[in-house]
Short mmCIF file of C-alpha atoms and ligand atoms in Angstrom, two decimals:
data_model
loop_
_atom_site.label_atom_id
_atom_site.label_comp_id
_atom_site.label_asym_id
_atom_site.label_seq_id
_atom_site.Cartn_x
_atom_site.Cartn_y
_atom_site.Cartn_z
CA MET R 1 73.09 221.70 215.03
CA TRP R 2 70.50 219.09 214.01
CA ARG R 3 67.21 220.33 215.44
CA GLY R 4 64.49 220.75 212.79
CA ARG R 5 66.88 220.01 209.88
CA ASP R 6 66.00 218.31 206.61
CA VAL R 7 68.42 215.54 205.56
CA ILE R 8 68.51 215.65 201.76
CA THR R 9 72.19 215.51 200.79
CA MET R 10 75.47 214.83 202.60
CA ARG R 11 76.74 218.17 201.35
CA ASP R 12 74.66 219.90 204.02
CA PHE R 13 76.51 218.18 206.89
CA GLY R 14 80.06 218.70 208.10
CA ARG R 15 82.47 216.88 210.32
CA SER R 16 81.30 218.29 213.67
CA GLU R 17 77.68 217.37 212.92
CA LEU R 18 78.72 213.85 211.95
CA GLU R 19 80.78 213.46 215.11
CA GLU R 20 77.82 214.58 217.22
CA LEU R 21 75.65 212.05 215.38
CA PHE R 22 78.15 209.23 216.01
CA GLU R 23 78.43 209.99 219.73
CA THR R 24 74.62 210.06 219.99
CA ALA R 25 74.30 206.81 218.03
CA LYS R 26 76.79 205.13 220.37
CA TYR R 27 74.66 206.29 223.30
CA MET R 28 71.53 204.92 221.54
CA GLU R 29 73.06 201.46 221.05
CA LYS R 30 72.01 200.44 224.55
CA TYR R 31 68.36 201.21 223.70
CA ALA R 32 68.36 199.62 220.22
CA LYS R 33 66.74 196.44 221.54
CA SER R 34 64.42 198.00 224.10
CA ARG R 35 62.06 200.94 224.29
CA VAL R 36 62.41 204.43 225.73
CA ASP R 37 59.99 207.34 225.64
CA PHE R 38 62.31 210.06 224.34
CA LEU R 39 59.91 210.77 221.43
CA LYS R 40 56.60 209.73 222.97
CA GLY R 41 53.73 211.43 221.14
CA LYS R 42 55.71 212.05 217.94
CA ILE R 43 54.77 210.43 214.63
CA MET R 44 57.06 209.57 211.72
CA ALA R 45 55.53 209.20 208.23
CA VAL R 46 57.32 206.88 205.80
CA ALA R 47 56.64 207.26 202.08
CA PHE R 48 58.57 204.57 200.24
CA PHE R 49 57.80 204.67 196.52
CA GLU R 50 60.70 202.24 195.86
CA PRO R 51 61.51 198.86 197.47
CA SER R 52 63.52 198.78 200.70
CA THR R 53 64.27 196.35 203.49
CA ARG R 54 66.95 197.96 205.69
CA THR R 55 66.27 201.68 205.34
CA ARG R 56 62.54 201.56 205.92
CA LEU R 57 62.56 198.90 208.63
CA SER R 58 65.46 200.43 210.54
CA PHE R 59 63.80 203.85 210.45
CA GLU R 60 60.54 202.33 211.67
CA THR R 61 62.30 200.32 214.37
CA ALA R 62 64.27 203.40 215.43
CA MET R 63 61.14 205.52 215.83
CA ARG R 64 59.33 202.79 217.79
CA ARG R 65 62.35 202.18 220.04
CA LEU R 66 62.30 205.90 220.83
CA GLY R 67 58.65 205.66 221.91
CA GLY R 68 57.16 207.30 218.82
CA ASP R 69 54.63 206.02 216.27
CA VAL R 70 54.89 205.34 212.54
CA ILE R 71 52.43 205.80 209.66
CA GLY R 72 52.97 205.49 205.92
CA PHE R 73 53.13 203.24 202.91
CA TRP R 74 55.37 201.08 200.71
CA GLY R 75 54.68 201.64 197.05
CA ALA R 76 51.80 203.79 195.85
CA GLU R 77 49.29 200.92 195.80
CA GLY R 78 46.35 201.72 198.05
CA THR R 79 47.13 205.45 198.17
CA SER R 80 45.60 208.28 196.16
CA VAL R 81 48.79 208.45 194.08
CA GLU R 82 47.03 205.70 192.06
CA LYS R 83 44.27 208.23 191.32
CA GLY R 84 46.82 210.71 190.06
CA GLU R 85 47.57 212.70 193.22
CA THR R 86 50.86 214.58 192.88
CA LEU R 87 53.93 213.97 195.04
CA ALA R 88 53.61 217.49 196.44
CA ASP R 89 50.00 216.95 197.56
CA THR R 90 50.83 213.54 199.03
CA ILE R 91 53.67 215.12 201.04
CA ARG R 92 51.36 217.94 202.22
CA MET R 93 49.05 215.29 203.70
CA LEU R 94 51.89 213.40 205.43
CA ASP R 95 53.09 216.74 206.77
CA ALA R 96 49.67 217.37 208.28
CA TYR R 97 49.58 213.95 209.96
CA SER R 98 53.14 213.62 211.31
CA ASN R 99 56.19 215.32 212.85
CA ILE R 100 58.87 213.99 210.48
CA ILE R 101 58.78 212.41 207.00
CA VAL R 102 61.10 209.81 205.47
CA ILE R 103 60.83 209.45 201.70
CA ARG R 104 62.37 207.10 199.12
CA HIS R 105 61.63 207.80 195.47
CA LYS R 106 63.02 206.75 192.09
CA LEU R 107 63.34 210.35 190.91
CA GLU R 108 66.40 212.42 191.76
CA GLY R 109 65.24 215.56 193.52
CA ALA R 110 62.03 214.05 194.94
CA ALA R 111 63.23 214.42 198.54
CA LYS R 112 64.26 218.03 197.92
CA LEU R 113 60.82 218.77 196.50
CA ALA R 114 59.23 217.13 199.55
CA ALA R 115 61.36 219.29 201.85
CA GLU R 116 60.26 222.41 200.03
CA VAL R 117 56.59 221.47 200.43
CA ALA R 118 56.65 220.18 204.03
CA GLU R 119 57.05 222.20 207.19
CA SER R 120 58.14 219.09 209.10
CA PRO R 121 61.71 217.84 208.63
CA VAL R 122 62.15 215.54 205.63
CA ILE R 123 64.73 212.76 205.50
CA ASN R 124 65.87 211.39 202.17
CA GLY R 125 65.80 207.58 202.29
CA GLY R 126 67.26 207.42 198.76
CA ASP R 127 66.37 209.30 195.59
CA GLY R 128 67.20 207.94 192.14
CA ALA R 129 70.90 207.25 191.64
CA PHE R 130 71.87 210.46 193.39
CA ASN R 131 71.64 210.56 197.19
CA HIS R 132 71.32 208.19 200.12
CA PRO R 133 72.64 210.37 202.93
CA THR R 134 71.55 208.27 205.90
CA GLN R 135 73.28 205.23 204.39
CA ALA R 136 76.51 207.26 204.12
CA MET R 137 76.11 208.33 207.76
CA LEU R 138 75.66 204.67 208.69
CA ASP R 139 78.69 203.62 206.61
CA LEU R 140 80.93 206.14 208.34
CA TYR R 141 79.48 205.26 211.73
CA THR R 142 80.31 201.58 211.13
CA ILE R 143 83.90 202.50 210.22
CA TRP R 144 84.15 204.79 213.27
CA ARG R 145 82.87 201.98 215.52
CA GLU R 146 85.25 199.43 213.97
CA PHE R 147 88.42 201.53 214.09
CA GLY R 148 87.63 204.24 216.66
CA HIS R 149 88.53 206.86 214.04
CA ILE R 150 88.16 207.59 210.32
CA ASP R 151 91.17 209.83 209.62
CA GLY R 152 94.21 208.00 208.30
CA LEU R 153 92.36 205.03 206.81
CA ASN R 154 92.71 203.65 203.27
CA ILE R 155 89.20 203.07 201.96
CA GLY R 156 88.41 201.16 198.75
CA LEU R 157 85.06 201.59 196.99
CA MET R 158 84.37 198.80 194.50
CA GLY R 159 81.69 197.94 191.94
CA ASP R 160 79.23 200.13 190.12
CA LEU R 161 80.41 203.49 191.42
CA ARG R 162 78.38 205.45 188.89
CA TYR R 163 74.79 204.40 189.50
CA ALA R 164 74.97 203.43 193.19
CA ARG R 165 73.51 206.31 195.16
CA THR R 166 75.28 205.09 198.28
CA ILE R 167 78.64 205.79 196.59
CA ASN R 168 77.72 209.34 195.69
CA SER R 169 76.72 210.12 199.26
CA LEU R 170 79.61 208.17 200.81
CA LEU R 171 82.20 210.06 198.75
CA GLU R 172 80.64 213.36 199.85
CA ALA R 173 80.71 212.17 203.47
CA LEU R 174 84.35 210.99 203.24
CA ALA R 175 85.35 214.46 202.03
CA ASN R 176 85.00 215.57 205.67
CA PHE R 177 87.87 213.30 206.73
CA ASP R 178 91.56 212.78 205.97
CA VAL R 179 91.40 209.44 204.15
CA ARG R 180 92.80 207.90 200.96
CA THR R 181 90.05 206.66 198.69
CA PHE R 182 90.68 203.93 196.11
CA LEU R 183 87.98 203.84 193.40
CA ILE R 184 87.87 200.32 191.91
CA SER R 185 85.57 199.92 188.91
CA PRO R 186 85.45 199.63 185.14
CA GLU R 187 86.34 203.01 183.64
CA TYR R 188 82.77 203.72 182.50
CA LEU R 189 81.37 202.96 185.98
CA ARG R 190 83.49 205.58 187.73
CA PRO R 191 81.56 208.06 189.89
CA ARG R 192 79.89 210.92 188.09
CA ALA R 193 82.16 213.86 187.23
CA GLU R 194 80.15 216.33 189.26
CA THR R 195 80.66 214.28 192.44
CA LEU R 196 84.37 213.79 191.73
CA ASP R 197 84.82 217.54 191.15
CA TYR R 198 83.07 218.29 194.44
CA VAL R 199 85.08 215.87 196.59
CA LYS R 200 88.36 216.86 194.93
CA SER R 201 87.56 220.50 195.72
CA ARG R 202 87.15 219.41 199.36
CA GLY R 203 90.61 217.81 199.29
CA LEU R 204 89.62 214.12 199.23
CA LYS R 205 92.57 212.01 198.05
CA LEU R 206 91.44 209.75 195.18
CA SER R 207 93.03 207.13 192.95
CA PHE R 208 91.42 205.02 190.20
CA HIS R 209 91.88 201.28 189.72
CA THR R 210 90.27 198.62 187.54
CA ASN R 211 91.30 195.57 189.55
CA VAL R 212 90.92 195.06 193.30
CA GLU R 213 93.95 192.75 193.40
CA GLU R 214 96.22 195.74 192.63
CA VAL R 215 95.31 197.49 195.88
CA ILE R 216 93.76 194.96 198.29
CA HIS R 217 96.95 194.85 200.42
CA GLU R 218 96.73 198.60 201.08
CA LEU R 219 93.13 198.76 202.25
CA ASP R 220 91.71 199.09 205.77
CA VAL R 221 88.13 199.13 204.47
CA LEU R 222 86.66 197.66 201.29
CA TYR R 223 83.17 198.99 200.55
CA VAL R 224 81.46 196.89 197.89
CA VAL R 225 78.33 197.75 195.91
CA ARG R 226 76.39 195.60 193.52
CA VAL R 227 76.13 196.17 189.82
CA GLN R 228 72.57 197.38 189.63
CA ARG R 229 70.58 195.77 186.83
CA GLU R 230 67.82 198.37 187.10
CA ARG R 231 70.22 201.23 186.34
CA PHE R 232 71.31 199.83 182.96
CA LEU R 233 69.51 200.83 179.77
CA ASP R 234 71.08 197.88 177.90
CA PRO R 235 70.59 194.45 179.56
CA LEU R 236 73.49 192.98 177.52
CA GLU R 237 75.85 195.54 179.03
CA TYR R 238 74.68 194.47 182.49
CA GLU R 239 75.33 190.80 181.70
CA ARG R 240 78.82 191.70 180.45
CA VAL R 241 80.05 193.45 183.62
CA LYS R 242 78.08 191.86 186.45
CA GLY R 243 80.70 189.25 187.38
CA SER R 244 83.73 191.53 187.05
CA TYR R 245 83.91 192.78 190.61
CA ARG R 246 83.58 190.01 193.14
CA VAL R 247 85.34 189.56 196.51
CA THR R 248 86.53 186.00 197.06
CA LEU R 249 88.52 184.16 199.73
CA GLU R 250 91.38 183.98 197.21
CA ILE R 251 91.60 187.76 196.88
CA LEU R 252 91.55 188.18 200.67
CA LYS R 253 94.78 186.20 201.08
CA LYS R 254 96.63 189.45 200.27
CA ALA R 255 94.49 191.63 202.58
CA LYS R 256 95.43 193.20 205.91
CA LYS R 257 94.25 191.14 208.89
CA HIS R 258 91.97 193.93 210.04
CA LEU R 259 90.43 194.66 206.61
CA ALA R 260 86.74 195.46 207.13
CA ILE R 261 84.41 194.60 204.26
CA LEU R 262 81.28 196.73 204.13
CA HIS R 263 78.29 196.60 201.79
CA PRO R 264 75.06 198.62 201.97
CA LEU R 265 73.15 195.46 200.92
CA PRO R 266 71.29 193.90 199.23
CA ARG R 267 74.10 191.89 197.65
CA VAL R 268 73.74 189.68 194.62
CA ASP R 269 76.98 187.77 194.01
CA GLU R 270 79.65 190.46 194.49
CA ILE R 271 80.67 189.00 197.88
CA ASP R 272 81.34 185.26 198.13
CA HIS R 273 79.00 183.93 200.86
CA ARG R 274 81.95 181.98 202.33
CA LEU R 275 83.29 185.38 203.51
CA ASP R 276 80.34 185.77 205.87
CA ASN R 277 82.06 183.73 208.58
CA THR R 278 85.41 185.55 208.36
CA PRO R 279 86.39 188.45 210.66
CA HIS R 280 86.46 190.67 207.55
CA ALA R 281 82.67 190.54 207.10
CA LYS R 282 81.21 193.64 208.73
CA TYR R 283 78.17 194.15 206.48
CA PHE R 284 75.62 192.56 208.79
CA ARG R 285 76.91 194.56 211.76
CA GLN R 286 76.70 197.62 209.48
CA ALA R 287 73.02 196.91 208.73
CA ALA R 288 72.29 196.30 212.44
CA LEU R 289 73.88 199.63 213.39
CA GLY R 290 71.24 201.26 211.17
CA VAL R 291 68.85 201.22 214.13
CA PRO R 292 70.95 203.19 216.68
CA LEU R 293 72.26 205.49 213.96
CA ARG R 294 68.72 206.33 212.81
CA MET R 295 67.52 206.58 216.42
CA ALA R 296 70.21 209.21 216.94
CA LEU R 297 69.28 211.02 213.75
CA ILE R 298 65.55 211.22 214.49
CA TYR R 299 66.24 212.11 218.12
CA LEU R 300 68.64 214.95 217.25
CA ILE R 301 66.20 216.38 214.70
CA LEU R 302 63.04 216.11 216.83
CA SER R 303 64.13 216.48 220.42
N1 CP C 1 71.04 199.82 202.05
C1 CP C 1 69.78 200.02 201.66
O1 CP C 1 69.37 201.14 201.28
O2 CP C 1 69.00 198.90 201.70
P1 CP C 1 67.45 198.86 201.36
O3 CP C 1 67.32 199.16 199.88
O4 CP C 1 67.01 197.49 201.71
O5 CP C 1 66.78 199.93 202.16
#
């Protein structure tokens, strides 16, 4: 199901593929701090034109834990992109030097273009405000590991739901499961209409809310995203909304005991740091699971 596939958008992957990925990731957890030679002799190229801590480092760690090697760059500095080389030509070179390519780019559609140019599989590590499919896979994997299932859960998504690419991909991923989704944001930061139309057509149950306190008692999972300064054209608008959606100890008094708080990170101030030591805080475990999840992904595609 996975062999040789590009990973560009969540829409290309269904429930059975995700379940195979989760089972493989669980198997990989025991190797996430050691080294095996499942992919000895394979090379992964990383082309990160935008900043990243978790995605890039967990992909690199995953490939090295599997016995493979990594080449690539962060930012275009030092590459021939600075001399005006096109994205397509840069990808052609990475394709020639490696077995699999991971790309992050500020432009929506960059990963799709790379997949069209490259013969090797291409994985989208985030493009513009549109897609971050491996983050959505990781988000669902974390929920699956926490609860043992995804069906039947009440899942709140809170913050800037319009410009966060993780939200777009997560909604598309959730459409494979029988969950209730609570969208908590200012009205103008609701997810884009095209995404909402798609997930509604897949039968995802959605409701819209402007205040987390209205629904916190119903939630099993609260997935929080930051308000992204870089996505706003007007800095005053950013200043106006940035503090509106913040999880505090006070709000959690009404939450279920087992509420799991997830965040793709990095966070700014949308989660009170005092939450870090509560059983609700699952965001660091989520980031750590990025290694076995991405080990499973690379392994299934290349093995
Ligand atoms: N979650 C995520 O994509 O983090 P990075 O931007 O650090 O990769």
